[in-house]
CSV table of C-alpha atoms in Angstrom, one decimal:
chain,number,residue,atom,x,y,z
A,1,MET,CA,-25.6,-74.4,-2.6
A,2,LYS,CA,-25.1,-77.2,-4.9
A,3,GLU,CA,-26.5,-79.9,-2.6
A,4,PHE,CA,-29.5,-77.7,-1.5
A,5,LEU,CA,-30.2,-77.2,-5.4
A,6,GLN,CA,-30.8,-81.1,-5.5
A,7,HIS,CA,-33.5,-80.7,-3.1
A,8,THR,CA,-35.4,-78.0,-5.1
A,9,ILE,CA,-37.7,-77.9,-8.2
A,10,ILE,CA,-35.3,-77.6,-11.1
A,11,GLY,CA,-36.1,-75.0,-13.5
A,12,ALA,CA,-39.3,-73.6,-11.5
A,13,GLU,CA,-38.0,-70.1,-11.2
A,14,TYR,CA,-39.2,-67.0,-13.6
A,15,ASP,CA,-35.9,-66.7,-15.2
A,16,SER,CA,-35.0,-70.3,-15.7
A,17,SER,CA,-33.6,-71.6,-19.2
A,18,ALA,CA,-36.1,-74.5,-18.8
A,19,ARG,CA,-38.8,-72.1,-19.3
A,20,HIS,CA,-37.3,-70.2,-21.9
A,21,PRO,CA,-39.1,-68.4,-23.6
A,22,PRO,CA,-41.4,-68.0,-21.1
A,23,PRO,CA,-44.9,-67.1,-21.5
A,24,ARG,CA,-45.5,-63.3,-21.6
A,25,CYS,CA,-48.4,-61.0,-22.0
A,26,HIS,CA,-48.6,-59.6,-25.6
A,27,PRO,CA,-47.3,-55.7,-25.4
A,28,GLY,CA,-50.4,-53.6,-24.6
A,29,THR,CA,-52.6,-56.5,-23.2
A,30,ARG,CA,-53.4,-57.5,-19.5
A,31,LEU,CA,-51.9,-54.1,-18.6
A,32,ALA,CA,-54.7,-53.3,-16.0
A,33,ILE,CA,-54.4,-56.9,-14.0
A,34,ILE,CA,-50.8,-56.6,-14.0
A,35,GLU,CA,-50.9,-53.0,-12.7
A,36,ARG,CA,-53.6,-54.1,-9.8
A,37,CYS,CA,-51.1,-57.0,-8.9
A,38,LYS,CA,-47.9,-54.6,-8.7
A,39,ASN,CA,-50.2,-52.0,-6.7
A,40,PHE,CA,-51.0,-54.9,-4.3
A,41,VAL,CA,-47.3,-55.9,-3.6
A,42,VAL,CA,-46.6,-52.2,-2.8
A,43,GLN,CA,-49.9,-51.4,-0.8
A,44,CYS,CA,-51.0,-54.2,1.3
A,45,ASP,CA,-51.0,-54.3,4.7
A,46,GLY,CA,-51.9,-56.1,7.7
A,47,LYS,CA,-53.2,-59.7,7.5
A,48,GLU,CA,-54.0,-59.3,3.7
A,49,LYS,CA,-50.7,-60.5,2.3
A,50,THR,CA,-52.0,-62.9,-0.5
A,51,ARG,CA,-53.5,-62.3,-3.5
A,52,TRP,CA,-55.1,-65.2,-5.3
A,53,VAL,CA,-55.2,-64.8,-9.2
A,54,VAL,CA,-57.7,-67.3,-10.5
A,55,GLY,CA,-59.2,-68.0,-13.8
A,56,PRO,CA,-59.7,-71.2,-16.1
A,57,ALA,CA,-57.0,-72.7,-18.3
A,58,GLY,CA,-56.3,-70.7,-21.2
A,59,VAL,CA,-56.7,-67.3,-20.0
A,60,GLY,CA,-52.9,-66.2,-19.5
A,61,LYS,CA,-52.5,-66.3,-15.9
A,62,SER,CA,-49.0,-67.9,-16.2
A,63,ALA,CA,-48.1,-64.9,-18.5
A,64,ILE,CA,-49.4,-62.5,-16.1
A,65,MET,CA,-47.4,-63.9,-13.3
A,66,GLN,CA,-44.2,-63.7,-15.5
A,67,MET,CA,-44.7,-60.2,-16.4
A,68,VAL,CA,-45.3,-59.2,-12.5
A,69,ALA,CA,-42.1,-61.4,-11.4
A,70,GLU,CA,-39.8,-59.9,-14.1
A,71,GLU,CA,-41.1,-55.9,-13.4
A,72,ILE,CA,-41.3,-55.9,-9.7
A,73,PRO,CA,-39.0,-58.5,-9.5
A,74,ALA,CA,-39.9,-61.4,-7.5
A,75,ASP,CA,-37.7,-62.3,-4.7
A,76,ALA,CA,-38.5,-66.1,-5.2
A,77,SER,CA,-40.9,-67.7,-7.6
A,78,VAL,CA,-42.2,-71.4,-8.2
A,79,PHE,CA,-44.0,-71.9,-11.4
A,80,LEU,CA,-45.2,-75.3,-11.1
A,81,SER,CA,-45.9,-77.4,-14.3
A,82,VAL,CA,-47.0,-81.1,-15.3
A,83,ASN,CA,-44.0,-81.0,-17.5
A,84,GLY,CA,-41.8,-82.0,-14.6
A,85,ARG,CA,-42.2,-79.3,-12.2
A,86,GLN,CA,-45.0,-80.5,-10.1
A,87,ASP,CA,-43.4,-81.8,-6.9
A,88,GLY,CA,-45.2,-79.5,-4.3
A,89,THR,CA,-43.4,-81.1,-1.4
A,90,LYS,CA,-40.0,-79.1,-2.8
A,91,THR,CA,-41.9,-75.7,-2.9
A,92,PHE,CA,-40.4,-74.2,0.3
A,93,THR,CA,-36.9,-75.8,-0.3
A,94,THR,CA,-36.9,-73.9,-4.0
A,95,ILE,CA,-38.1,-70.8,-2.6
A,96,ALA,CA,-35.4,-71.0,0.2
A,97,TYR,CA,-32.8,-71.7,-2.4
A,98,GLN,CA,-33.5,-68.4,-4.4
A,99,LEU,CA,-33.7,-66.5,-1.3
A,100,ALA,CA,-30.3,-67.9,-0.4
A,101,ALA,CA,-28.7,-67.1,-3.7
A,102,LYS,CA,-29.7,-63.3,-3.4
A,103,PHE,CA,-29.3,-62.8,0.1
A,104,GLU,CA,-26.2,-63.0,2.1
A,105,PRO,CA,-27.7,-63.0,5.6
A,106,TYR,CA,-30.2,-65.7,4.6
A,107,ARG,CA,-27.4,-67.9,2.9
A,108,GLN,CA,-25.7,-67.8,6.3
A,109,PHE,CA,-28.8,-68.7,7.9
A,110,ILE,CA,-29.5,-71.5,5.6
A,111,ARG,CA,-26.1,-73.0,5.9
A,112,ASN,CA,-26.1,-72.8,9.8
A,113,GLU,CA,-29.5,-74.6,10.0
A,114,THR,CA,-28.8,-77.2,7.2
A,115,SER,CA,-25.1,-77.8,8.8
A,116,ARG,CA,-26.7,-78.3,12.1
A,117,ASP,CA,-29.5,-80.8,10.7
A,118,PRO,CA,-28.9,-82.0,7.2
A,119,SER,CA,-32.0,-84.1,7.3
A,120,LEU,CA,-34.1,-80.4,7.3
A,121,LEU,CA,-34.3,-80.8,3.4
A,122,GLN,CA,-36.3,-83.9,3.9
A,123,LYS,CA,-38.5,-82.8,6.5
A,124,SER,CA,-42.3,-82.3,6.2
A,125,LEU,CA,-43.7,-78.9,4.8
A,126,PRO,CA,-44.7,-77.4,8.1
A,127,VAL,CA,-41.2,-77.8,9.2
A,128,GLN,CA,-39.4,-76.6,6.6
A,129,PHE,CA,-41.9,-73.5,6.5
A,130,GLN,CA,-40.9,-73.0,10.0
A,131,LYS,CA,-37.5,-73.0,9.5
A,132,PHE,CA,-37.1,-71.6,6.1
A,133,ILE,CA,-39.6,-68.9,6.5
A,134,VAL,CA,-41.0,-68.1,10.2
A,135,ASP,CA,-37.9,-68.2,11.8
A,136,PRO,CA,-36.0,-66.0,9.4
A,137,PHE,CA,-38.5,-63.5,8.5
A,138,ILE,CA,-40.7,-63.4,11.7
A,139,ARG,CA,-39.1,-65.2,15.0
A,140,LYS,CA,-35.6,-63.7,14.6
A,141,PRO,CA,-35.7,-61.5,11.4
A,142,LEU,CA,-32.9,-61.1,9.5
A,143,PHE,CA,-33.9,-58.1,7.7
A,144,ASP,CA,-35.0,-54.5,8.4
A,145,SER,CA,-38.8,-54.6,9.1
A,146,SER,CA,-39.1,-52.1,6.1
A,147,HIS,CA,-38.0,-54.6,3.9
A,148,ARG,CA,-40.8,-56.5,1.4
A,149,PHE,CA,-40.1,-59.5,-0.1
A,150,LEU,CA,-42.4,-61.2,-3.0
A,151,ILE,CA,-42.9,-64.8,-3.4
A,152,ILE,CA,-44.8,-65.9,-6.6
A,153,ILE,CA,-46.3,-69.5,-6.7
A,154,ASP,CA,-47.7,-70.0,-10.1
A,155,GLY,CA,-49.9,-73.0,-11.2
A,156,LEU,CA,-50.8,-74.2,-7.7
A,157,ASP,CA,-53.3,-76.8,-9.2
A,158,GLU,CA,-50.6,-78.4,-11.3
A,159,CYS,CA,-48.9,-79.4,-8.1
A,160,ASP,CA,-49.2,-83.2,-8.3
A,161,ASN,CA,-51.2,-83.9,-5.1
A,162,PRO,CA,-54.4,-82.1,-4.1
A,163,LEU,CA,-53.7,-82.3,-0.3
A,164,THR,CA,-50.4,-80.9,-0.9
A,165,GLN,CA,-52.1,-77.8,-2.5
A,166,VAL,CA,-54.2,-77.1,0.3
A,167,GLU,CA,-51.6,-77.7,2.9
A,168,LEU,CA,-49.3,-75.1,1.0
A,169,LEU,CA,-52.3,-72.6,1.2
A,170,GLU,CA,-53.0,-73.3,5.0
A,171,LEU,CA,-49.4,-72.5,5.9
A,172,ILE,CA,-49.2,-69.3,3.8
A,173,SER,CA,-52.7,-67.8,5.3
A,174,GLU,CA,-51.8,-69.1,8.7
A,175,LEU,CA,-48.7,-66.9,8.5
A,176,CYS,CA,-50.7,-64.1,7.3
A,177,ILE,CA,-53.0,-64.2,9.9
A,178,LYS,CA,-51.0,-64.9,12.8
A,179,TYR,CA,-48.2,-62.5,11.8
A,180,PRO,CA,-49.7,-59.4,10.1
A,181,ALA,CA,-46.6,-57.4,10.2
A,182,SER,CA,-44.9,-60.1,8.3
A,183,PRO,CA,-42.6,-58.5,5.0
A,184,ILE,CA,-43.7,-61.3,2.8
A,185,VAL,CA,-46.2,-60.9,0.1
A,186,TRP,CA,-47.6,-63.8,-1.8
A,187,LEU,CA,-49.0,-64.1,-5.3
A,188,ILE,CA,-50.9,-67.5,-5.7
A,189,ALA,CA,-52.3,-68.2,-9.2
A,190,SER,CA,-54.6,-71.2,-10.1
A,191,ARG,CA,-57.5,-72.7,-11.6
A,192,PRO,CA,-60.6,-72.4,-9.8
A,193,GLU,CA,-60.2,-76.4,-8.9
A,194,PRO,CA,-63.0,-77.1,-6.1
A,195,HIS,CA,-60.7,-77.7,-3.5
A,196,ILE,CA,-59.0,-74.7,-3.8
A,197,THR,CA,-62.0,-72.4,-4.2
A,198,SER,CA,-63.4,-74.0,-1.1
A,199,PHE,CA,-60.4,-73.4,0.9
A,200,PHE,CA,-60.5,-69.6,-0.1
A,201,ASP,CA,-64.2,-69.7,0.8
A,202,ASP,CA,-63.8,-70.5,4.5
A,203,ASP,CA,-64.5,-67.2,6.7
A,204,SER,CA,-61.4,-68.0,8.6
A,205,VAL,CA,-59.4,-67.6,5.5
A,206,THR,CA,-61.0,-64.6,3.9
A,207,PRO,CA,-59.0,-61.9,6.2
A,208,SER,CA,-55.7,-63.2,4.6
A,209,TYR,CA,-56.1,-62.7,0.9
A,210,THR,CA,-57.7,-60.3,-2.1
A,211,LYS,CA,-58.9,-62.1,-5.1
A,212,GLU,CA,-58.3,-61.3,-8.8
A,213,GLU,CA,-60.2,-63.3,-10.8
A,214,ILE,CA,-59.4,-63.4,-14.6
A,215,GLU,CA,-62.7,-64.0,-16.5
A,216,ILE,CA,-63.0,-65.7,-20.1
A,217,ASP,CA,-65.6,-63.0,-21.5
A,218,SER,CA,-64.8,-60.0,-19.6
A,219,ASP,CA,-64.7,-56.8,-21.8
A,220,GLU,CA,-61.2,-56.2,-20.8
A,221,ALA,CA,-60.0,-59.9,-21.9
A,222,CYS,CA,-62.0,-59.7,-25.3
A,223,GLU,CA,-60.4,-56.3,-26.1
A,224,ASP,CA,-56.8,-57.7,-25.2
A,225,VAL,CA,-57.1,-60.8,-27.4
A,226,GLN,CA,-58.5,-58.8,-30.6
A,227,ARG,CA,-55.5,-56.6,-29.8
A,228,TYR,CA,-53.3,-59.6,-29.9
A,229,LEU,CA,-55.1,-61.2,-32.9
A,230,ARG,CA,-54.9,-58.2,-35.1
A,231,ASN,CA,-51.2,-57.8,-34.3
A,232,LYS,CA,-50.1,-61.6,-34.8
A,233,LEU,CA,-52.2,-62.0,-37.9
A,234,ASN,CA,-50.8,-58.5,-39.3
A,235,LYS,CA,-47.3,-59.8,-38.8
A,236,ILE,CA,-48.0,-63.1,-40.8
A,237,LYS,CA,-49.8,-60.7,-43.7
A,238,ILE,CA,-46.4,-58.8,-44.0
A,239,LYS,CA,-44.1,-62.0,-44.1
A,240,TYR,CA,-46.0,-63.6,-47.0
A,241,PRO,CA,-45.8,-61.7,-50.6
A,242,ALA,CA,-49.1,-63.3,-51.9
A,243,LEU,CA,-50.8,-61.7,-48.7
A,244,LYS,CA,-48.6,-58.4,-48.5
A,245,HIS,CA,-50.7,-56.6,-51.4
A,246,LYS,CA,-53.9,-57.4,-50.1
A,247,ARG,CA,-55.7,-54.5,-48.9
A,248,GLU,CA,-57.3,-56.3,-46.0
A,249,TRP,CA,-56.5,-59.8,-44.7
A,250,PRO,CA,-58.2,-61.5,-43.2
A,251,SER,CA,-61.5,-59.8,-43.8
A,252,GLU,CA,-63.2,-57.9,-41.1
A,253,PHE,CA,-66.1,-60.5,-41.2
A,254,GLU,CA,-63.4,-63.3,-40.9
A,255,PHE,CA,-61.5,-61.6,-38.0
A,256,THR,CA,-64.6,-61.2,-36.3
A,257,ARG,CA,-65.6,-64.7,-36.5
A,258,ILE,CA,-62.3,-65.8,-34.9
A,259,ALA,CA,-62.4,-63.2,-32.4
A,260,THR,CA,-66.1,-63.9,-31.6
A,261,ALA,CA,-65.0,-67.6,-31.1
A,262,ALA,CA,-61.7,-66.6,-29.1
A,263,GLY,CA,-63.8,-64.4,-26.9
A,264,GLY,CA,-61.4,-63.6,-24.0
A,265,LEU,CA,-59.5,-66.8,-24.4
A,266,PHE,CA,-55.7,-66.3,-24.8
A,267,ALA,CA,-55.2,-70.2,-25.5
A,268,TYR,CA,-57.8,-70.1,-28.5
A,269,ALA,CA,-56.1,-66.8,-30.2
A,270,ALA,CA,-52.5,-68.2,-29.7
A,271,THR,CA,-53.4,-71.7,-31.3
A,272,VAL,CA,-55.3,-70.0,-34.2
A,273,VAL,CA,-52.2,-67.7,-34.6
A,274,ARG,CA,-49.8,-70.8,-34.8
A,275,TYR,CA,-51.8,-72.8,-37.1
A,276,ILE,CA,-52.6,-70.2,-39.6
A,277,GLY,CA,-48.8,-69.1,-39.6
A,278,ASP,CA,-47.3,-72.3,-39.4
A,279,PRO,CA,-44.0,-72.4,-41.1
A,280,HIS,CA,-44.1,-75.8,-42.1
A,281,TYR,CA,-47.2,-75.4,-44.2
A,282,ARG,CA,-46.4,-71.9,-45.4
A,283,ASN,CA,-50.1,-71.5,-46.9
A,284,PRO,CA,-51.8,-69.2,-44.2
A,285,ALA,CA,-54.9,-68.2,-46.6
A,286,ALA,CA,-55.4,-72.3,-46.9
A,287,GLN,CA,-54.6,-72.5,-43.0
A,288,LEU,CA,-57.3,-69.5,-42.3
A,289,ARG,CA,-59.9,-71.5,-44.2
A,290,HIS,CA,-59.6,-74.5,-42.2
A,291,VAL,CA,-60.1,-72.4,-39.2
A,292,LEU,CA,-63.1,-70.7,-40.3
A,293,GLU,CA,-64.7,-74.1,-41.3
A,294,ALA,CA,-63.9,-75.2,-37.6
A,295,ILE,CA,-65.6,-72.2,-36.2
A,296,ARG,CA,-68.6,-72.6,-38.7
A,297,ALA,CA,-68.9,-76.4,-37.7
A,298,GLY,CA,-68.7,-75.5,-34.1
A,299,PRO,CA,-68.5,-78.1,-31.5
A,300,ASP,CA,-70.1,-81.5,-32.3
A,301,ASP,CA,-73.5,-81.6,-31.5
A,302,ASP,CA,-73.6,-84.6,-29.1
A,303,GLU,CA,-71.2,-82.9,-26.8
A,304,SER,CA,-72.8,-82.3,-23.6
A,305,GLY,CA,-70.4,-79.2,-22.8
A,306,ARG,CA,-71.2,-77.4,-26.1
A,307,ASP,CA,-71.7,-74.3,-24.4
A,308,HIS,CA,-68.8,-74.8,-22.2
A,309,PRO,CA,-66.0,-72.0,-22.8
A,310,MET,CA,-63.7,-74.4,-23.7
A,311,ALA,CA,-66.0,-76.0,-26.5
A,312,GLN,CA,-64.5,-73.8,-29.4
A,313,LEU,CA,-61.1,-74.6,-28.5
A,314,ASP,CA,-62.0,-78.4,-28.6
A,315,ALA,CA,-63.4,-78.3,-31.9
A,316,LEU,CA,-60.4,-76.3,-33.2
A,317,TYR,CA,-57.9,-78.9,-31.8
A,318,GLN,CA,-60.0,-81.5,-33.3
A,319,ARG,CA,-60.0,-79.9,-36.7
A,320,ILE,CA,-56.2,-79.5,-36.3
A,321,LEU,CA,-55.5,-83.2,-35.6
């Protein structure tokens, strides 16, 4: 197992110390999406064993995947990230290592296979998928047919090679279609990158998955962001004596300006909260004024992407810098 570990993406599992504290949904937010994902894991049948969770940067996909991984919990998880966890060629060894750590029959299987052929850990993705997934779960199943396994792959678009991203999707979708009785359920989260969207739009792939699209400005997302902002700003108010005695801070007008700028984008709301409550400056009233100034100024007029959902976030980053 020690040797096997060296061929995995270190720190990619949902409970790794490398990701601690991991992104989590604020209490009371994203409940409907999390519940739909959990219900899918329990109820999916036939070929439709993959759920694609898709949305732009900053909407909280990783936080949602983290919550699902913790609550079910996931049997294996790969949280890809440009922060040193982007080698997609190690995806299946990472999954296999986690399964081996949890299930004795699978650990014995892996020990036998790698003893017979130590080069297996350097083989291509299709070979590893066959040996680590298809053989033990389909060809010569090690587990009772009623046992269901959840595997989560988050941040697929952060894998360092788009060709590897598509190859991973091809292997997984082919498994779902070719072996509808497969006990493995896949949750895959990514941004809507053109090559990934194009893959899932293919008619031959459609039978293998369902789609959970996280929209920035959906009513559900906006309500969740507002709930998050109210809670976090109230905590900042309570923390500072100069604000604690104010009847209202921020004012409802100021709150509405921030909430409108954020829309359903959690990345914007989280940045605002971190900036206003920055313990280094310890002046949330002044920091709030700076945020409101950035909102009033808005994105630069000469920006071609002024109406882009990320334009307000870009303007806020520019103001902070």
